[in-house]
PDB file of N, CA, C and O in Angstrom:
ATOM      1  N   MET A   1     -15.638  -5.798   0.670  1.00  0.00           N
ATOM      2  CA  MET A   1     -14.556  -6.364   1.455  1.00  0.00           C
ATOM      3  C   MET A   1     -14.729  -5.912   2.903  1.00  0.00           C
ATOM      4  O   MET A   1     -14.913  -4.723   3.166  1.00  0.00           O
ATOM      5  N   THR A   2     -14.667  -6.856   3.812  1.00  0.00           N
ATOM      6  CA  THR A   2     -14.787  -6.531   5.232  1.00  0.00           C
ATOM      7  C   THR A   2     -13.431  -6.125   5.805  1.00  0.00           C
ATOM      8  O   THR A   2     -12.383  -6.345   5.171  1.00  0.00           O
ATOM      9  N   GLN A   3     -13.461  -5.575   7.005  1.00  0.00           N
ATOM     10  CA  GLN A   3     -12.197  -5.243   7.670  1.00  0.00           C
ATOM     11  C   GLN A   3     -11.373  -6.506   7.892  1.00  0.00           C
ATOM     12  O   GLN A   3     -10.150  -6.481   7.758  1.00  0.00           O
ATOM     13  N   GLY A   4     -12.048  -7.603   8.198  1.00  0.00           N
ATOM     14  CA  GLY A   4     -11.346  -8.877   8.374  1.00  0.00           C
ATOM     15  C   GLY A   4     -10.694  -9.356   7.091  1.00  0.00           C
ATOM     16  O   GLY A   4      -9.559  -9.828   7.103  1.00  0.00           O
ATOM     17  N   ASP A   5     -11.406  -9.205   5.966  1.00  0.00           N
ATOM     18  CA  ASP A   5     -10.841  -9.582   4.664  1.00  0.00           C
ATOM     19  C   ASP A   5      -9.610  -8.740   4.346  1.00  0.00           C
ATOM     20  O   ASP A   5      -8.591  -9.248   3.869  1.00  0.00           O
ATOM     21  N   LEU A   6      -9.728  -7.437   4.601  1.00  0.00           N
ATOM     22  CA  LEU A   6      -8.600  -6.535   4.335  1.00  0.00           C
ATOM     23  C   LEU A   6      -7.411  -6.878   5.224  1.00  0.00           C
ATOM     24  O   LEU A   6      -6.268  -6.889   4.768  1.00  0.00           O
ATOM     25  N   ALA A   7      -7.694  -7.200   6.475  1.00  0.00           N
ATOM     26  CA  ALA A   7      -6.622  -7.577   7.402  1.00  0.00           C
ATOM     27  C   ALA A   7      -5.875  -8.812   6.905  1.00  0.00           C
ATOM     28  O   ALA A   7      -4.643  -8.846   6.908  1.00  0.00           O
ATOM     29  N   VAL A   8      -6.623  -9.820   6.470  1.00  0.00           N
ATOM     30  CA  VAL A   8      -5.995 -11.040   5.937  1.00  0.00           C
ATOM     31  C   VAL A   8      -5.177 -10.708   4.694  1.00  0.00           C
ATOM     32  O   VAL A   8      -4.034 -11.148   4.547  1.00  0.00           O
ATOM     33  N   PHE A   9      -5.740  -9.917   3.793  1.00  0.00           N
ATOM     34  CA  PHE A   9      -5.059  -9.530   2.558  1.00  0.00           C
ATOM     35  C   PHE A   9      -3.726  -8.841   2.852  1.00  0.00           C
ATOM     36  O   PHE A   9      -2.726  -9.088   2.184  1.00  0.00           O
ATOM     37  N   LEU A  10      -3.720  -7.981   3.884  1.00  0.00           N
ATOM     38  CA  LEU A  10      -2.519  -7.203   4.217  1.00  0.00           C
ATOM     39  C   LEU A  10      -1.604  -7.900   5.225  1.00  0.00           C
ATOM     40  O   LEU A  10      -0.497  -7.443   5.471  1.00  0.00           O
ATOM     41  N   GLY A  11      -2.097  -8.981   5.830  1.00  0.00           N
ATOM     42  CA  GLY A  11      -1.290  -9.691   6.816  1.00  0.00           C
ATOM     43  C   GLY A  11      -1.194  -8.964   8.153  1.00  0.00           C
ATOM     44  O   GLY A  11      -0.162  -9.012   8.819  1.00  0.00           O
ATOM     45  N   VAL A  12      -2.282  -8.266   8.528  1.00  0.00           N
ATOM     46  CA  VAL A  12      -2.328  -7.562   9.809  1.00  0.00           C
ATOM     47  C   VAL A  12      -3.595  -7.997  10.547  1.00  0.00           C
ATOM     48  O   VAL A  12      -4.438  -8.694  10.007  1.00  0.00           O
ATOM     49  N   GLY A  13      -3.734  -7.543  11.778  1.00  0.00           N
ATOM     50  CA  GLY A  13      -4.921  -7.872  12.556  1.00  0.00           C
ATOM     51  C   GLY A  13      -6.109  -6.995  12.180  1.00  0.00           C
ATOM     52  O   GLY A  13      -5.953  -5.864  11.711  1.00  0.00           O
ATOM     53  N   ARG A  14      -7.319  -7.504  12.432  1.00  0.00           N
ATOM     54  CA  ARG A  14      -8.538  -6.755  12.144  1.00  0.00           C
ATOM     55  C   ARG A  14      -8.596  -5.471  12.976  1.00  0.00           C
ATOM     56  O   ARG A  14      -9.049  -4.436  12.509  1.00  0.00           O
ATOM     57  N   LYS A  15      -8.101  -5.533  14.216  1.00  0.00           N
ATOM     58  CA  LYS A  15      -8.094  -4.342  15.068  1.00  0.00           C
ATOM     59  C   LYS A  15      -7.176  -3.260  14.499  1.00  0.00           C
ATOM     60  O   LYS A  15      -7.459  -2.070  14.629  1.00  0.00           O
ATOM     61  N   THR A  16      -6.097  -3.664  13.862  1.00  0.00           N
ATOM     62  CA  THR A  16      -5.197  -2.705  13.223  1.00  0.00           C
ATOM     63  C   THR A  16      -5.915  -1.982  12.097  1.00  0.00           C
ATOM     64  O   THR A  16      -5.849  -0.750  11.984  1.00  0.00           O
ATOM     65  N   VAL A  17      -6.623  -2.728  11.266  1.00  0.00           N
ATOM     66  CA  VAL A  17      -7.388  -2.128  10.170  1.00  0.00           C
ATOM     67  C   VAL A  17      -8.438  -1.176  10.730  1.00  0.00           C
ATOM     68  O   VAL A  17      -8.621  -0.067  10.231  1.00  0.00           O
ATOM     69  N   ASN A  18      -9.118  -1.585  11.790  1.00  0.00           N
ATOM     70  CA  ASN A  18     -10.131  -0.734  12.409  1.00  0.00           C
ATOM     71  C   ASN A  18      -9.528   0.580  12.896  1.00  0.00           C
ATOM     72  O   ASN A  18     -10.120   1.647  12.708  1.00  0.00           O
ATOM     73  N   LYS A  19      -8.348   0.536  13.485  1.00  0.00           N
ATOM     74  CA  LYS A  19      -7.675   1.759  13.949  1.00  0.00           C
ATOM     75  C   LYS A  19      -7.344   2.678  12.778  1.00  0.00           C
ATOM     76  O   LYS A  19      -7.463   3.895  12.888  1.00  0.00           O
ATOM     77  N   TRP A  20      -6.923   2.101  11.666  1.00  0.00           N
ATOM     78  CA  TRP A  20      -6.637   2.922  10.482  1.00  0.00           C
ATOM     79  C   TRP A  20      -7.904   3.603   9.988  1.00  0.00           C
ATOM     80  O   TRP A  20      -7.910   4.787   9.684  1.00  0.00           O
ATOM     81  N   LEU A  21      -8.987   2.829   9.899  1.00  0.00           N
ATOM     82  CA  LEU A  21     -10.225   3.344   9.319  1.00  0.00           C
ATOM     83  C   LEU A  21     -10.948   4.332  10.227  1.00  0.00           C
ATOM     84  O   LEU A  21     -11.739   5.142   9.742  1.00  0.00           O
ATOM     85  N   THR A  22     -10.689   4.274  11.510  1.00  0.00           N
ATOM     86  CA  THR A  22     -11.314   5.214  12.441  1.00  0.00           C
ATOM     87  C   THR A  22     -10.410   6.390  12.776  1.00  0.00           C
ATOM     88  O   THR A  22     -10.788   7.262  13.556  1.00  0.00           O
ATOM     89  N   GLY A  23      -9.207   6.420  12.197  1.00  0.00           N
ATOM     90  CA  GLY A  23      -8.288   7.535  12.420  1.00  0.00           C
ATOM     91  C   GLY A  23      -7.527   7.470  13.724  1.00  0.00           C
ATOM     92  O   GLY A  23      -6.862   8.437  14.106  1.00  0.00           O
ATOM     93  N   LYS A  24      -7.587   6.343  14.413  1.00  0.00           N
ATOM     94  CA  LYS A  24      -6.859   6.194  15.676  1.00  0.00           C
ATOM     95  C   LYS A  24      -5.392   5.879  15.451  1.00  0.00           C
ATOM     96  O   LYS A  24      -4.589   5.955  16.373  1.00  0.00           O
ATOM     97  N   SER A  25      -5.052   5.515  14.231  1.00  0.00           N
ATOM     98  CA  SER A  25      -3.684   5.171  13.856  1.00  0.00           C
ATOM     99  C   SER A  25      -3.498   5.515  12.386  1.00  0.00           C
ATOM    100  O   SER A  25      -4.462   5.495  11.616  1.00  0.00           O
ATOM    101  N   SER A  26      -2.280   5.841  12.021  1.00  0.00           N
ATOM    102  CA  SER A  26      -1.983   6.160  10.615  1.00  0.00           C
ATOM    103  C   SER A  26      -1.660   4.894   9.834  1.00  0.00           C
ATOM    104  O   SER A  26      -1.039   3.969  10.364  1.00  0.00           O
ATOM    105  N   ILE A  27      -2.076   4.880   8.578  1.00  0.00           N
ATOM    106  CA  ILE A  27      -1.770   3.751   7.707  1.00  0.00           C
ATOM    107  C   ILE A  27      -0.322   3.894   7.236  1.00  0.00           C
ATOM    108  O   ILE A  27       0.053   4.941   6.696  1.00  0.00           O
ATOM    109  N   PRO A  28       0.501   2.881   7.431  1.00  0.00           N
ATOM    110  CA  PRO A  28       1.896   2.960   6.983  1.00  0.00           C
ATOM    111  C   PRO A  28       1.990   3.157   5.460  1.00  0.00           C
ATOM    112  O   PRO A  28       1.160   2.636   4.702  1.00  0.00           O
ATOM    113  N   VAL A  29       2.983   3.901   5.051  1.00  0.00           N
ATOM    114  CA  VAL A  29       3.195   4.174   3.630  1.00  0.00           C
ATOM    115  C   VAL A  29       3.326   2.873   2.843  1.00  0.00           C
ATOM    116  O   VAL A  29       2.805   2.764   1.729  1.00  0.00           O
ATOM    117  N   GLU A  30       3.971   1.877   3.414  1.00  0.00           N
ATOM    118  CA  GLU A  30       4.149   0.601   2.732  1.00  0.00           C
ATOM    119  C   GLU A  30       2.795  -0.045   2.412  1.00  0.00           C
ATOM    120  O   GLU A  30       2.620  -0.642   1.357  1.00  0.00           O
ATOM    121  N   VAL A  31       1.848   0.097   3.328  1.00  0.00           N
ATOM    122  CA  VAL A  31       0.510  -0.471   3.121  1.00  0.00           C
ATOM    123  C   VAL A  31      -0.204   0.296   2.021  1.00  0.00           C
ATOM    124  O   VAL A  31      -0.842  -0.298   1.146  1.00  0.00           O
ATOM    125  N   LEU A  32      -0.108   1.624   2.049  1.00  0.00           N
ATOM    126  CA  LEU A  32      -0.729   2.433   0.992  1.00  0.00           C
ATOM    127  C   LEU A  32      -0.163   2.057  -0.379  1.00  0.00           C
ATOM    128  O   LEU A  32      -0.905   1.941  -1.351  1.00  0.00           O
ATOM    129  N   CYS A  33       1.142   1.852  -0.451  1.00  0.00           N
ATOM    130  CA  CYS A  33       1.770   1.469  -1.721  1.00  0.00           C
ATOM    131  C   CYS A  33       1.294   0.088  -2.178  1.00  0.00           C
ATOM    132  O   CYS A  33       1.056  -0.122  -3.371  1.00  0.00           O
ATOM    133  N   GLN A  34       1.130  -0.833  -1.235  1.00  0.00           N
ATOM    134  CA  GLN A  34       0.632  -2.175  -1.575  1.00  0.00           C
ATOM    135  C   GLN A  34      -0.796  -2.090  -2.110  1.00  0.00           C
ATOM    136  O   GLN A  34      -1.130  -2.724  -3.113  1.00  0.00           O
ATOM    137  N   LEU A  35      -1.648  -1.305  -1.458  1.00  0.00           N
ATOM    138  CA  LEU A  35      -3.033  -1.160  -1.908  1.00  0.00           C
ATOM    139  C   LEU A  35      -3.098  -0.463  -3.262  1.00  0.00           C
ATOM    140  O   LEU A  35      -3.877  -0.857  -4.132  1.00  0.00           O
ATOM    141  N   LYS A  36      -2.289   0.576  -3.442  1.00  0.00           N
ATOM    142  CA  LYS A  36      -2.232   1.307  -4.715  1.00  0.00           C
ATOM    143  C   LYS A  36      -1.924   0.346  -5.853  1.00  0.00           C
ATOM    144  O   LYS A  36      -2.612   0.326  -6.876  1.00  0.00           O
ATOM    145  N   LYS A  37      -0.910  -0.466  -5.652  1.00  0.00           N
ATOM    146  CA  LYS A  37      -0.490  -1.405  -6.701  1.00  0.00           C
ATOM    147  C   LYS A  37      -1.541  -2.493  -6.922  1.00  0.00           C
ATOM    148  O   LYS A  37      -1.906  -2.797  -8.065  1.00  0.00           O
ATOM    149  N   SER A  38      -2.050  -3.069  -5.854  1.00  0.00           N
ATOM    150  CA  SER A  38      -3.007  -4.167  -5.960  1.00  0.00           C
ATOM    151  C   SER A  38      -4.333  -3.737  -6.564  1.00  0.00           C
ATOM    152  O   SER A  38      -4.957  -4.487  -7.310  1.00  0.00           O
ATOM    153  N   TRP A  39      -4.783  -2.535  -6.221  1.00  0.00           N
ATOM    154  CA  TRP A  39      -6.090  -2.065  -6.669  1.00  0.00           C
ATOM    155  C   TRP A  39      -6.021  -1.154  -7.882  1.00  0.00           C
ATOM    156  O   TRP A  39      -7.050  -0.704  -8.379  1.00  0.00           O
ATOM    157  N   GLY A  40      -4.802  -0.853  -8.372  1.00  0.00           N
ATOM    158  CA  GLY A  40      -4.654  -0.039  -9.569  1.00  0.00           C
ATOM    159  C   GLY A  40      -5.230   1.365  -9.432  1.00  0.00           C
ATOM    160  O   GLY A  40      -5.896   1.852 -10.336  1.00  0.00           O
ATOM    161  N   THR A  41      -4.966   1.988  -8.307  1.00  0.00           N
ATOM    162  CA  THR A  41      -5.470   3.343  -8.063  1.00  0.00           C
ATOM    163  C   THR A  41      -4.345   4.209  -7.516  1.00  0.00           C
ATOM    164  O   THR A  41      -3.207   3.772  -7.431  1.00  0.00           O
ATOM    165  N   SER A  42      -4.665   5.434  -7.176  1.00  0.00           N
ATOM    166  CA  SER A  42      -3.644   6.343  -6.646  1.00  0.00           C
ATOM    167  C   SER A  42      -3.726   6.408  -5.129  1.00  0.00           C
ATOM    168  O   SER A  42      -4.773   6.130  -4.529  1.00  0.00           O
ATOM    169  N   ILE A  43      -2.637   6.805  -4.520  1.00  0.00           N
ATOM    170  CA  ILE A  43      -2.639   7.018  -3.076  1.00  0.00           C
ATOM    171  C   ILE A  43      -3.577   8.170  -2.730  1.00  0.00           C
ATOM    172  O   ILE A  43      -4.275   8.122  -1.725  1.00  0.00           O
ATOM    173  N   ASP A  44      -3.628   9.184  -3.572  1.00  0.00           N
ATOM    174  CA  ASP A  44      -4.571  10.293  -3.341  1.00  0.00           C
ATOM    175  C   ASP A  44      -6.002   9.776  -3.259  1.00  0.00           C
ATOM    176  O   ASP A  44      -6.781  10.205  -2.404  1.00  0.00           O
ATOM    177  N   TYR A  45      -6.370   8.866  -4.131  1.00  0.00           N
ATOM    178  CA  TYR A  45      -7.718   8.302  -4.088  1.00  0.00           C
ATOM    179  C   TYR A  45      -7.930   7.503  -2.805  1.00  0.00           C
ATOM    180  O   TYR A  45      -8.967   7.611  -2.153  1.00  0.00           O
ATOM    181  N   LEU A  46      -6.934   6.707  -2.411  1.00  0.00           N
ATOM    182  CA  LEU A  46      -7.053   5.923  -1.187  1.00  0.00           C
ATOM    183  C   LEU A  46      -7.235   6.817   0.032  1.00  0.00           C
ATOM    184  O   LEU A  46      -7.918   6.453   0.985  1.00  0.00           O
ATOM    185  N   LEU A  47      -6.625   8.001  -0.004  1.00  0.00           N
ATOM    186  CA  LEU A  47      -6.727   8.937   1.113  1.00  0.00           C
ATOM    187  C   LEU A  47      -7.885   9.916   0.941  1.00  0.00           C
ATOM    188  O   LEU A  47      -8.005  10.873   1.698  1.00  0.00           O
ATOM    189  N   ASP A  48      -8.735   9.671  -0.059  1.00  0.00           N
ATOM    190  CA  ASP A  48      -9.921  10.486  -0.322  1.00  0.00           C
ATOM    191  C   ASP A  48      -9.558  11.930  -0.661  1.00  0.00           C
ATOM    192  O   ASP A  48     -10.228  12.862  -0.254  1.00  0.00           O
ATOM    193  N   ARG A  49      -8.474  12.108  -1.403  1.00  0.00           N
ATOM    194  CA  ARG A  49      -8.028  13.439  -1.815  1.00  0.00           C
ATOM    195  C   ARG A  49      -8.421  13.776  -3.239  1.00  0.00           C
ATOM    196  O   ARG A  49      -8.143  14.868  -3.715  1.00  0.00           O
ATOM    197  N   CYS A  50      -9.009  12.831  -3.948  1.00  0.00           N
ATOM    198  CA  CYS A  50      -9.466  13.082  -5.312  1.00  0.00           C
ATOM    199  C   CYS A  50     -10.630  12.149  -5.613  1.00  0.00           C
ATOM    200  O   CYS A  50     -10.872  11.180  -4.917  1.00  0.00           O
ATOM    201  N   SER A  51     -11.341  12.469  -6.668  1.00  0.00           N
ATOM    202  CA  SER A  51     -12.499  11.658  -7.052  1.00  0.00           C
ATOM    203  C   SER A  51     -12.036  10.430  -7.832  1.00  0.00           C
ATOM    204  O   SER A  51     -10.949  10.416  -8.405  1.00  0.00           O
ATOM    205  N   PRO A  52     -12.873   9.410  -7.885  1.00  0.00           N
ATOM    206  CA  PRO A  52     -12.493   8.203  -8.640  1.00  0.00           C
ATOM    207  C   PRO A  52     -12.381   8.474 -10.146  1.00  0.00           C
ATOM    208  O   PRO A  52     -11.785   7.688 -10.853  1.00  0.00           O
ATOM    209  N   ASN A  53     -12.933   9.585 -10.616  1.00  0.00           N
ATOM    210  CA  ASN A  53     -12.878   9.912 -12.038  1.00  0.00           C
ATOM    211  C   ASN A  53     -11.538  10.500 -12.464  1.00  0.00           C
ATOM    212  O   ASN A  53     -11.248  10.547 -13.644  1.00  0.00           O
ATOM    213  N   GLN A  54     -10.758  10.961 -11.514  1.00  0.00           N
ATOM    214  CA  GLN A  54      -9.455  11.504 -11.858  1.00  0.00           C
ATOM    215  C   GLN A  54      -8.515  10.370 -12.233  1.00  0.00           C
ATOM    216  O   GLN A  54      -8.363   9.400 -11.488  1.00  0.00           O
ATOM    217  N   LYS A  55      -7.880  10.489 -13.373  1.00  0.00           N
ATOM    218  CA  LYS A  55      -7.055   9.393 -13.902  1.00  0.00           C
ATOM    219  C   LYS A  55      -5.598   9.458 -13.456  1.00  0.00           C
ATOM    220  O   LYS A  55      -4.882   8.488 -13.546  1.00  0.00           O
ATOM    221  N   GLU A  56      -5.151  10.617 -13.003  1.00  0.00           N
ATOM    222  CA  GLU A  56      -3.736  10.771 -12.638  1.00  0.00           C
ATOM    223  C   GLU A  56      -3.415   9.901 -11.449  1.00  0.00           C
ATOM    224  O   GLU A  56      -4.095   9.901 -10.437  1.00  0.00           O
ATOM    225  N   LYS A  57      -2.357   9.124 -11.574  1.00  0.00           N
ATOM    226  CA  LYS A  57      -1.903   8.235 -10.497  1.00  0.00           C
ATOM    227  C   LYS A  57      -0.514   8.643 -10.075  1.00  0.00           C
ATOM    228  O   LYS A  57       0.313   9.017 -10.895  1.00  0.00           O
ATOM    229  N   LEU A  58      -0.245   8.553  -8.790  1.00  0.00           N
ATOM    230  CA  LEU A  58       1.092   8.870  -8.274  1.00  0.00           C
ATOM    231  C   LEU A  58       2.016   7.704  -8.498  1.00  0.00           C
ATOM    232  O   LEU A  58       1.658   6.584  -8.448  1.00  0.00           O
TER     233      LEU A  58
END
């Protein structure tokens, strides 16, 4: 998935996604919750706080 694809999926601009991914801006909690639900993973995994093998989800 490209940054442009993610931007369309989330309804934001590509530059916004780029700022999140480069650490220039924080990802809103609402976006993290949307990604968690859509991708069936944990917020910890999205924030790189645990390995993909960990099954516990927040």
